[in-house]
Coordinates of C-alpha atoms in Angstrom, one line a residue:
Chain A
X1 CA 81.9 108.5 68.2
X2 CA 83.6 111.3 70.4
X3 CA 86.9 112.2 69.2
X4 CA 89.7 113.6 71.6
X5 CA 93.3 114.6 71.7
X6 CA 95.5 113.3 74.5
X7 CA 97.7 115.9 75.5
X8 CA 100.7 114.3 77.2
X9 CA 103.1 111.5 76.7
X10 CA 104.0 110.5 80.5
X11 CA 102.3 107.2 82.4
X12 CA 98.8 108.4 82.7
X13 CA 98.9 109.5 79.3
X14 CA 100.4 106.5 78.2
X15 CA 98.0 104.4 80.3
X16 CA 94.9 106.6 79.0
X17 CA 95.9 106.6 75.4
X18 CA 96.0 102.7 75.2
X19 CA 92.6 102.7 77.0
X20 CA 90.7 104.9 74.8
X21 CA 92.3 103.5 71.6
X22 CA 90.8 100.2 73.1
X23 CA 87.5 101.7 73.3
X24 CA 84.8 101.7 70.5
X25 CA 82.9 105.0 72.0
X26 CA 86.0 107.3 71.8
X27 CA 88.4 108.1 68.9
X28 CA 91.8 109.4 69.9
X29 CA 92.4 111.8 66.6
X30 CA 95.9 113.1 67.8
X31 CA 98.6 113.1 70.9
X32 CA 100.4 115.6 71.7
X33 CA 103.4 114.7 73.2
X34 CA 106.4 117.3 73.3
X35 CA 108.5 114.3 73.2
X36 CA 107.5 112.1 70.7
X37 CA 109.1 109.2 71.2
X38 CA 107.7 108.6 74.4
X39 CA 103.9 107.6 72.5
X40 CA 105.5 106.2 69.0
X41 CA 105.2 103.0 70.3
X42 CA 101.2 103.7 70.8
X43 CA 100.4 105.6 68.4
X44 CA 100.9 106.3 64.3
X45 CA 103.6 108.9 63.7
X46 CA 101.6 110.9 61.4
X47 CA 98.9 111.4 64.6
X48 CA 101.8 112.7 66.9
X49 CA 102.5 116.4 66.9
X50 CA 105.1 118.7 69.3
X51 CA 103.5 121.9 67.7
X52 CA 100.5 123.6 69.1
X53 CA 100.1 124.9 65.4
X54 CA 99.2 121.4 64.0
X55 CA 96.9 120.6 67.0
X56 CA 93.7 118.7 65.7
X57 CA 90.3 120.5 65.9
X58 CA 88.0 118.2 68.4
X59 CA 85.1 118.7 70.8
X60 CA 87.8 117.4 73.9
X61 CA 90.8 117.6 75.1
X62 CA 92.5 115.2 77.7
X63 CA 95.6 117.3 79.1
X64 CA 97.4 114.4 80.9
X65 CA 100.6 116.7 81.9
X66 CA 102.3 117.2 85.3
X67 CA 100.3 119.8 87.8
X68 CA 102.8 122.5 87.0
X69 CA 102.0 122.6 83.6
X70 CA 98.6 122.1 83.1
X71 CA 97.3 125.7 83.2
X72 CA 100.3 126.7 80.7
X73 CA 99.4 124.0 78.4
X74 CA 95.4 124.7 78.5
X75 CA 96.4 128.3 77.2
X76 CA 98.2 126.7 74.2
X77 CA 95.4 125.2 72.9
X78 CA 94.7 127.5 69.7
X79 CA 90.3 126.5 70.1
X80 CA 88.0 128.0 72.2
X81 CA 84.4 126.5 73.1
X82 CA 85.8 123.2 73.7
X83 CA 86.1 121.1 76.3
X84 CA 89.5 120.6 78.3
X85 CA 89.6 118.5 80.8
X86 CA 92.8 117.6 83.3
X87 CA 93.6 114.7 85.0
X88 CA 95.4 116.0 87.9
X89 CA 94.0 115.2 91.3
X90 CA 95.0 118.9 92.9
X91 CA 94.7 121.3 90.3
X92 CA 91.3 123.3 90.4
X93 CA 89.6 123.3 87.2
X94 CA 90.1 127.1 87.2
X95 CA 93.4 127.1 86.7
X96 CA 92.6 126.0 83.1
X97 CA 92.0 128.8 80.7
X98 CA 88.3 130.2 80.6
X99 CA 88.3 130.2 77.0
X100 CA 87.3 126.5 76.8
X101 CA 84.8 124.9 78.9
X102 CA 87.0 123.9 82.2
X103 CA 86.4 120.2 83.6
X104 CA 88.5 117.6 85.3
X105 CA 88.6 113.7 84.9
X106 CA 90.8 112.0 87.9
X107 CA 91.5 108.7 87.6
X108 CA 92.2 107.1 91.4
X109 CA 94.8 104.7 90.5
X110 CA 98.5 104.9 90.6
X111 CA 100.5 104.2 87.5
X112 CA 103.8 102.9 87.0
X113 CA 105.0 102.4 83.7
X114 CA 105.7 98.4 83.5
X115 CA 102.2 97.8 85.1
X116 CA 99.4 97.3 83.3
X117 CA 96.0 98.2 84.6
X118 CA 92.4 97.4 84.2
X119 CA 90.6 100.8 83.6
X120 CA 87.3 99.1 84.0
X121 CA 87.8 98.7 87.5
X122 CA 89.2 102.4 88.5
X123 CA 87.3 104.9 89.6
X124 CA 87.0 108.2 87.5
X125 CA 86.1 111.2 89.2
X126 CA 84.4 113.9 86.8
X127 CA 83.8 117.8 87.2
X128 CA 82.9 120.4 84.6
X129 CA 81.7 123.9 85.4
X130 CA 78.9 123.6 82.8
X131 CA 76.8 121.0 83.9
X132 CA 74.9 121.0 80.3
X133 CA 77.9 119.5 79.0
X134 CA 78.5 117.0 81.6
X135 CA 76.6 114.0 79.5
X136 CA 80.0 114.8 77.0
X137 CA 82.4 113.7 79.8
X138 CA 80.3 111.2 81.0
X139 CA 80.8 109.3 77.9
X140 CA 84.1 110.2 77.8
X141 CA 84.3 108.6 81.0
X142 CA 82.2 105.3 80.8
X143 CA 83.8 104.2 77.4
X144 CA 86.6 102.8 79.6
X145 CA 85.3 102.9 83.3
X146 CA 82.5 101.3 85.1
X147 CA 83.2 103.4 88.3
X148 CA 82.3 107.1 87.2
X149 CA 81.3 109.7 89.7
X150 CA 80.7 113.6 90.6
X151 CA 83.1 115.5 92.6
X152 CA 83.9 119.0 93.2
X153 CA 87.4 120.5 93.4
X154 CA 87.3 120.4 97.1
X155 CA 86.3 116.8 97.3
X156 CA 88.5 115.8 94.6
X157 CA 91.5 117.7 96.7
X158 CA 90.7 115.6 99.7
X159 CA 90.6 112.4 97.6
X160 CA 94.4 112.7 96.1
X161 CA 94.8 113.7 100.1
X162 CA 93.4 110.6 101.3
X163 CA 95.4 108.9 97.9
X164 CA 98.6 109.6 98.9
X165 CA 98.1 108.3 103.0
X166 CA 96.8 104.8 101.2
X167 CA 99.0 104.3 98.1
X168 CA 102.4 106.9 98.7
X169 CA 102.6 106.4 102.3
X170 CA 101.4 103.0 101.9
X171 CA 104.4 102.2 99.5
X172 CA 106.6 103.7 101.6
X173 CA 105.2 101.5 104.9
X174 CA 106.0 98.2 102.2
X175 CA 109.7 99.8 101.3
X176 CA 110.5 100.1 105.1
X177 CA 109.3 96.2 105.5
X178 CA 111.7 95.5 102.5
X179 CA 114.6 97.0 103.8
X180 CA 113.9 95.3 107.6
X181 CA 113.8 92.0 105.6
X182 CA 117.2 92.8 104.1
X183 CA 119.0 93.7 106.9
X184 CA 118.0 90.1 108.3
X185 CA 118.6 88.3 105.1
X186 CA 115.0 87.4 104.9
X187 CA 113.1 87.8 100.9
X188 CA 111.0 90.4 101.0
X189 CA 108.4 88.0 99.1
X190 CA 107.7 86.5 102.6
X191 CA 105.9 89.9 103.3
X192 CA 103.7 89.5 100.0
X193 CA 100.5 87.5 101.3
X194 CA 100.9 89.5 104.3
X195 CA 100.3 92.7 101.8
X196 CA 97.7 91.2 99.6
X197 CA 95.6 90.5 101.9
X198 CA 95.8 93.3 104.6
X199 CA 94.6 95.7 101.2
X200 CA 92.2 92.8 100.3
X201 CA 90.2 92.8 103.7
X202 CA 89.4 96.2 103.3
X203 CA 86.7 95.5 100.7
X204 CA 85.1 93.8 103.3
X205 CA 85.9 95.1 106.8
X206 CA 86.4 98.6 107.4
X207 CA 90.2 99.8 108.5
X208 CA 88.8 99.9 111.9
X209 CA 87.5 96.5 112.1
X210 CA 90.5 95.1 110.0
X211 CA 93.0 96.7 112.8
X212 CA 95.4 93.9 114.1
X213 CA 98.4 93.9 116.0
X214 CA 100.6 95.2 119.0
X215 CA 99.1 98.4 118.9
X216 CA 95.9 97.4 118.7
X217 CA 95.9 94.6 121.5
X218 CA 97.6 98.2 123.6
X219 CA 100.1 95.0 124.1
X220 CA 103.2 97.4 125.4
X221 CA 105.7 94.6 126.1
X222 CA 105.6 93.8 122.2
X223 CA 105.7 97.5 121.0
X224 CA 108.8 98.1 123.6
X225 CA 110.9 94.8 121.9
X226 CA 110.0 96.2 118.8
X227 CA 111.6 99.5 119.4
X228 CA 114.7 98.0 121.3
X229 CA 115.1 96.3 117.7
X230 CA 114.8 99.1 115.6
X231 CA 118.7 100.7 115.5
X232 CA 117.5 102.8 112.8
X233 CA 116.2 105.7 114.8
X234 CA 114.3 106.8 111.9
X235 CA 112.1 103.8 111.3
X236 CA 111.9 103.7 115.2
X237 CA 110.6 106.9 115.3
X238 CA 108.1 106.1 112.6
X239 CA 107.2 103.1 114.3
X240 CA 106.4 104.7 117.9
X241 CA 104.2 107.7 116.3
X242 CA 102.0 105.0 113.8
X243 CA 101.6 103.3 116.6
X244 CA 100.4 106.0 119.3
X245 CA 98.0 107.2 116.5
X246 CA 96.7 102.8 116.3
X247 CA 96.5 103.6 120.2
X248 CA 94.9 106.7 120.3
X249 CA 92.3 105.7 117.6
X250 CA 91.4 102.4 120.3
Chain B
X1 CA 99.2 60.6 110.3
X2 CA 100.5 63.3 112.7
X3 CA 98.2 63.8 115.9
X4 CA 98.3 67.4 117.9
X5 CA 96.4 69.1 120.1
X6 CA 95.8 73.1 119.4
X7 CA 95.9 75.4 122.2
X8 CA 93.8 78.3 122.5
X9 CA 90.1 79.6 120.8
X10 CA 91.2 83.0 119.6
X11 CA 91.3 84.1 115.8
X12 CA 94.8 82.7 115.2
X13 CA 93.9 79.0 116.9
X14 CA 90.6 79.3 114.9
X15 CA 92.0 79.4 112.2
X16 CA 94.6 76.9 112.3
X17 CA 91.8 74.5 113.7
X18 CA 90.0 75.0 110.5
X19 CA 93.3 74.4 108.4
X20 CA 94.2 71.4 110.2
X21 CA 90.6 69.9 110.2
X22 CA 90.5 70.0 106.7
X23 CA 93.8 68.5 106.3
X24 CA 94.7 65.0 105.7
X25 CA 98.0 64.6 107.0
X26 CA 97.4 65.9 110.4
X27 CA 94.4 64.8 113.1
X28 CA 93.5 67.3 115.5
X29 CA 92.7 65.1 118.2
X30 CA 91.7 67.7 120.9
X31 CA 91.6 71.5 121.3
X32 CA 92.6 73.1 124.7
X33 CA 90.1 76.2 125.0
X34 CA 89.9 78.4 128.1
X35 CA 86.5 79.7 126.4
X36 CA 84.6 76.5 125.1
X37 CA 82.3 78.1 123.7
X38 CA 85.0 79.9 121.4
X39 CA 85.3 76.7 119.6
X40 CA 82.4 75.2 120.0
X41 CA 81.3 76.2 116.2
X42 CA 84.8 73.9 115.0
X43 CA 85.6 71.1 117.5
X44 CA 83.5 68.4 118.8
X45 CA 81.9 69.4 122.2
X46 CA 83.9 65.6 123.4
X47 CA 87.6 67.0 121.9
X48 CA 87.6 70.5 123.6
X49 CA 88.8 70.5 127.5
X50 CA 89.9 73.0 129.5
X51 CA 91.2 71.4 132.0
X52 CA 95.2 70.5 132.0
X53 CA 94.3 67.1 133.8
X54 CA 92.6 66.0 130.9
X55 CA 94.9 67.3 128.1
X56 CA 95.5 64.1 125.4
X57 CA 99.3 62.8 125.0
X58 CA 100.2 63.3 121.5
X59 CA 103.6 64.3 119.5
X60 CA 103.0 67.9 119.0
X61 CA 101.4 70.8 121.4
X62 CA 100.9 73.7 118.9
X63 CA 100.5 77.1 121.1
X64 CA 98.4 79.4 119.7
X65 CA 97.5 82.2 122.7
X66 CA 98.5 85.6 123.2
X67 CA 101.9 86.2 123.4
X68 CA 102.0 86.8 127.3
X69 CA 100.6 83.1 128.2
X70 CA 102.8 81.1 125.8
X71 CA 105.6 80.5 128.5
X72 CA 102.5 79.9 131.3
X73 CA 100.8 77.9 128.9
X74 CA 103.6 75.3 127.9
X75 CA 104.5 74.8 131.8
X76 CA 101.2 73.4 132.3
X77 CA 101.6 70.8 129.7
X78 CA 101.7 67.8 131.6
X79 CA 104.0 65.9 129.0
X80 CA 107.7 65.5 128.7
X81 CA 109.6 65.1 125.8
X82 CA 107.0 66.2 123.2
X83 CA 107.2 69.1 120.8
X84 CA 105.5 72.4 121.9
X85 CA 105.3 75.0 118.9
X86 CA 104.1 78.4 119.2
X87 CA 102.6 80.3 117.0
X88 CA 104.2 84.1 118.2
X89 CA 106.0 86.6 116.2
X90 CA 107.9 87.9 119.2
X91 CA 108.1 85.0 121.9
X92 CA 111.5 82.9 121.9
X93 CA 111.8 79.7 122.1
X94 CA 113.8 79.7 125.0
X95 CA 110.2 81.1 126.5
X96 CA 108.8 77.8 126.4
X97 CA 109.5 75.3 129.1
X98 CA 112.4 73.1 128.2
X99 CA 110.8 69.6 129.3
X100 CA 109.2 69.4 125.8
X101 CA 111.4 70.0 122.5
X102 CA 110.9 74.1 122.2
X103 CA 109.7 75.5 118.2
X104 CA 108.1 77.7 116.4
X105 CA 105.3 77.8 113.9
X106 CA 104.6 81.5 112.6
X107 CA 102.4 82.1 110.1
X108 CA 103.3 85.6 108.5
X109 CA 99.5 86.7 108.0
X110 CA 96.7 88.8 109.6
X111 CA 93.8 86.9 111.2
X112 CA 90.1 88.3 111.1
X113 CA 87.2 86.6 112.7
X114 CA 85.2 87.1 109.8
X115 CA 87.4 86.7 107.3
X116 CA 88.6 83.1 105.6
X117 CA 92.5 82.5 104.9
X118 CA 93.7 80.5 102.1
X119 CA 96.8 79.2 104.2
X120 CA 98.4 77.4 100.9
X121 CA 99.8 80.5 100.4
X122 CA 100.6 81.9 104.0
X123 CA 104.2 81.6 104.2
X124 CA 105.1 80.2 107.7
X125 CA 108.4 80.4 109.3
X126 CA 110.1 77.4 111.6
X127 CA 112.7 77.0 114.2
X128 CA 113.3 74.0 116.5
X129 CA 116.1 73.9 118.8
X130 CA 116.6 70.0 118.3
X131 CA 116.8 69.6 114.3
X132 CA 116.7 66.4 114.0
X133 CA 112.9 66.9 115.2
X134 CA 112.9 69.6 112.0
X135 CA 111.2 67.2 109.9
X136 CA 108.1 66.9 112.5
X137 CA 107.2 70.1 112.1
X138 CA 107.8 70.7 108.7
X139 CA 105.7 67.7 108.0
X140 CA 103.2 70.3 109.8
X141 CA 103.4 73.0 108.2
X142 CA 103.6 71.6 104.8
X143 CA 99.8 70.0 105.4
X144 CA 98.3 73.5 105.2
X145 CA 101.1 75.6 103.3
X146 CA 103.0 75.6 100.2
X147 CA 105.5 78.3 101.5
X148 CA 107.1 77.0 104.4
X149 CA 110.6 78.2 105.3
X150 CA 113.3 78.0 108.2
X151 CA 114.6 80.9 110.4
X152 CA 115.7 81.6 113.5
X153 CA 114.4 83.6 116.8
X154 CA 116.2 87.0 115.9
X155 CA 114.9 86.7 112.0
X156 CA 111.4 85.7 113.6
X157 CA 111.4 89.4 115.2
X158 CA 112.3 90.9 112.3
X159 CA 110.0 89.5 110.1
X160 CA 107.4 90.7 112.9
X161 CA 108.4 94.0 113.1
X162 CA 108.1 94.2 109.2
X163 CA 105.1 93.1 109.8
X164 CA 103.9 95.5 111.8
X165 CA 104.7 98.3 109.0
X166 CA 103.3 96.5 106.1
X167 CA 100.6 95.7 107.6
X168 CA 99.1 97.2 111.0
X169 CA 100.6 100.6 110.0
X170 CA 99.6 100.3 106.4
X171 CA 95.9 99.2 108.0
X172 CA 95.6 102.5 110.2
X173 CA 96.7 104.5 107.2
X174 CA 93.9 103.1 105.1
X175 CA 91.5 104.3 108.4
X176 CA 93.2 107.7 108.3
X177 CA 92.3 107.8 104.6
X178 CA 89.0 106.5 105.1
X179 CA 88.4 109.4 107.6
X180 CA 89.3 111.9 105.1
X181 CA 86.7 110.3 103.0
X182 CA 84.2 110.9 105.5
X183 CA 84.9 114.0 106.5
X184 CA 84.7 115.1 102.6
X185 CA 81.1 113.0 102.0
X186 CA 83.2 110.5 99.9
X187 CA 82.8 106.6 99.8
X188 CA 86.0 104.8 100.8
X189 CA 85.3 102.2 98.5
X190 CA 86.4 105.4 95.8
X191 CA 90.2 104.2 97.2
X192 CA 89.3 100.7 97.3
X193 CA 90.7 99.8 93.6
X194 CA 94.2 101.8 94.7
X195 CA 94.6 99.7 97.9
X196 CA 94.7 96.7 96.0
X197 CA 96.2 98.0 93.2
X198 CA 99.4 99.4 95.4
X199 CA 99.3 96.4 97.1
X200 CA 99.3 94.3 93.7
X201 CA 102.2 96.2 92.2
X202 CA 105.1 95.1 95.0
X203 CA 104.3 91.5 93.5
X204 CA 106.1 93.0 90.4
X205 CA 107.8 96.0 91.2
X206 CA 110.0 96.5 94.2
X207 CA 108.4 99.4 96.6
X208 CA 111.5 101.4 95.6
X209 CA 110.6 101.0 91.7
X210 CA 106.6 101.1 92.4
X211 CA 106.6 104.7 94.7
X212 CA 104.3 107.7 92.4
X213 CA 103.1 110.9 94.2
X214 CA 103.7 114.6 95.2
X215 CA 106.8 113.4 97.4
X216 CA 108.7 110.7 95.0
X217 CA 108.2 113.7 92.7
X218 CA 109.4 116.5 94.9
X219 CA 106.6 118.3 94.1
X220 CA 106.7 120.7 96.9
X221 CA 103.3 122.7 95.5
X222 CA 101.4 119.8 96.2
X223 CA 103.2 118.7 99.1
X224 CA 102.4 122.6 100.9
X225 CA 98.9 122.6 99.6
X226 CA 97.7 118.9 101.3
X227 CA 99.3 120.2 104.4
X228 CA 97.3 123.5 104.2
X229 CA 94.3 121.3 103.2
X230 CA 95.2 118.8 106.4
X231 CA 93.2 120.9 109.6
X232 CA 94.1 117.7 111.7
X233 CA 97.5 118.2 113.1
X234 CA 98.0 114.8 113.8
X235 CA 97.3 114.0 110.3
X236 CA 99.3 117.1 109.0
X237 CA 102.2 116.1 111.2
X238 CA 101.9 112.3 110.1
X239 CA 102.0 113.4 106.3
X240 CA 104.8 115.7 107.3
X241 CA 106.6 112.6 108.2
X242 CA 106.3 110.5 105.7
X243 CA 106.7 112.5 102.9
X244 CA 110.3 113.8 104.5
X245 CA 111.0 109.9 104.8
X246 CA 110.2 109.2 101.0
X247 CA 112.0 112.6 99.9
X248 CA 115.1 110.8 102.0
X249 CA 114.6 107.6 100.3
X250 CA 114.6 109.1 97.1

């Protein structure tokens, strides 16, 4: 069994420490959480620690902080010729400190706190600049994923890239929706089979195929109602440029 | 049991053909098809005319053709007195001609040719301009829907143009991330498992309570480096754009 410490105490490391304590093929020997109370509800008191002086002696460590303080905290750690291994989609693994063996593991998935996820189901891009030790992250990986793959920095940059235009931007496109529905004293819930299944086609259309709509159809009497409706010169801004790059993607 | 006749043989009127066939409370007794062939593969070679002169009398005339031939379209009907519904997110009622009770039947969902709807749970808005023929056409609606629900012409536009963000927009920025993919040797089924899972979460969180990411965070490191990253000005300009409009939504 591979043991690990979980360093962090926000929602990945929240969602990470309940999968691996799930797991059979990874023991989570400590968390370090600066603030405690975050993980007591996950974890036993006596495995919590704030002090890099009481930090747990394992072959891994899972640093699950925000980007801005992932290198600071890899420096912290009082071991060297371990493995540490961020979860951050943008750092590069060589912001970590060279006295431990430098990988990453980047779950693509978005968390939220009062959301459950299935782990088994989310892709977990790995990277480790010595590829003799990969097999150790590997396992790591596979105890709670089926969907474990190789990327380099520079692909893994491009994926929390291409991340943010389909979840953030995405969200943001569905917030938008909700507030139009508002305005016109319509439920927002109308929009949800709408939603479901414009992400559910894509597993078997591609985007292109998928494309439906005003833009698409070039159906400029439509587009030019829409924009006489939207008052808000923000969304109608929004609106004309989404839909001059639908146009000019024909 | 209700008789109609369906006009048009595109994706929309293929698929309500389908519903309605398989429906017990309604008989499709003849489907109006510019393009025979369209249909061929649904109606019975004897119930599909496309002729006006030969166009069946029955209660209900449901429209289902691009938006720009509805008004053309229920002129020809050679009936008085019937309802004609049909089936556009922008069209009016007042569109239609007024020698035939003038609604609307609009499903709020995205139609693929190659892709099967569950319509139970397609929510589909009404309006009639004579309510006391409401009942006709919720009687309808409710034989292939569970989520059937009244609004009016302006509400109708509104809903569309929400539409249009949660879904066509939300659809091109999947195909902008599944360029980045490609331009970075990465599968797009690697962001399949966030698309539904972003799109999963507005079932239980509101957009608002569901945004993550480099711009709900302010994290303007991030924010710089994925523009730096983003050679495609269009792209860089888009993310530009959005991010500033989550930042202000914050």
């Amino acid at each position: 069994m591979l043991e690990i410490v979980i360093i962090g105490s926000g929602n990945v490391a929240q969602h990470l420490i309940k999968a691996f304590s799930a797991s059979a093929a990874i023991k989570v020997v400590q968390v370090f959480a600066r603030n405690k109370e975050a993980v007591s509800h996950l974890v036993e008191p006596k495995n919590i620690t704030s002090d890099y002086k009481d930090l747990k002696e394992v072959p891994l460590y899972l640093i699950a902080v925000s980007d801005k303080s992932v290198a600071e905290v890899a420096s912290k750690i009082p071991f060297t010729g371990k493995i540490t291994a961020h979860t951050s989609g943008s750092v590069p693994i060589t912001d970590l400190d060279a006295k431990n063996t430098r990988a990453s593991f980047y779950p693509v998935q978005t968390f939220s706190k009062n959301r459950a996820v299935d782990f088994k189901q989310i892709p977990i891009g790995l990277e480790i600049e010595d590829e003799s030790q990969f097999k150790i992250l590997e396992t790591l990986a596979h105890a709670i994923s089926d969907q474990v793959f190789k990327i380099d920095s520079g692909q893994r940059k491009a994926l929390h890239v291409a991340a943010v235009f389909v979840c953030n931007f995405v969200n943001h496109l569905y917030q938008l929706g909700d507030e139009i529905c508002e305005e016109n004293q319509l439920p927002f819930a109308v929009l949800q089979p709408l939603i479901l299944e414009t992400a559910a086609k894509i597993t078997q259309l591609s985007p292109q195929q998928a494309q439906t709509g005003p833009a698409k159809r070039n159906d400029t009497n439509t587009i030019e109602a829409h924009l006489n409706f939207l008052k808000d010169k923000k969304k109608a801004d929004l609106y004309q440029i989404l839909t001059q790059s639908i146009i000019d993607h024909g």
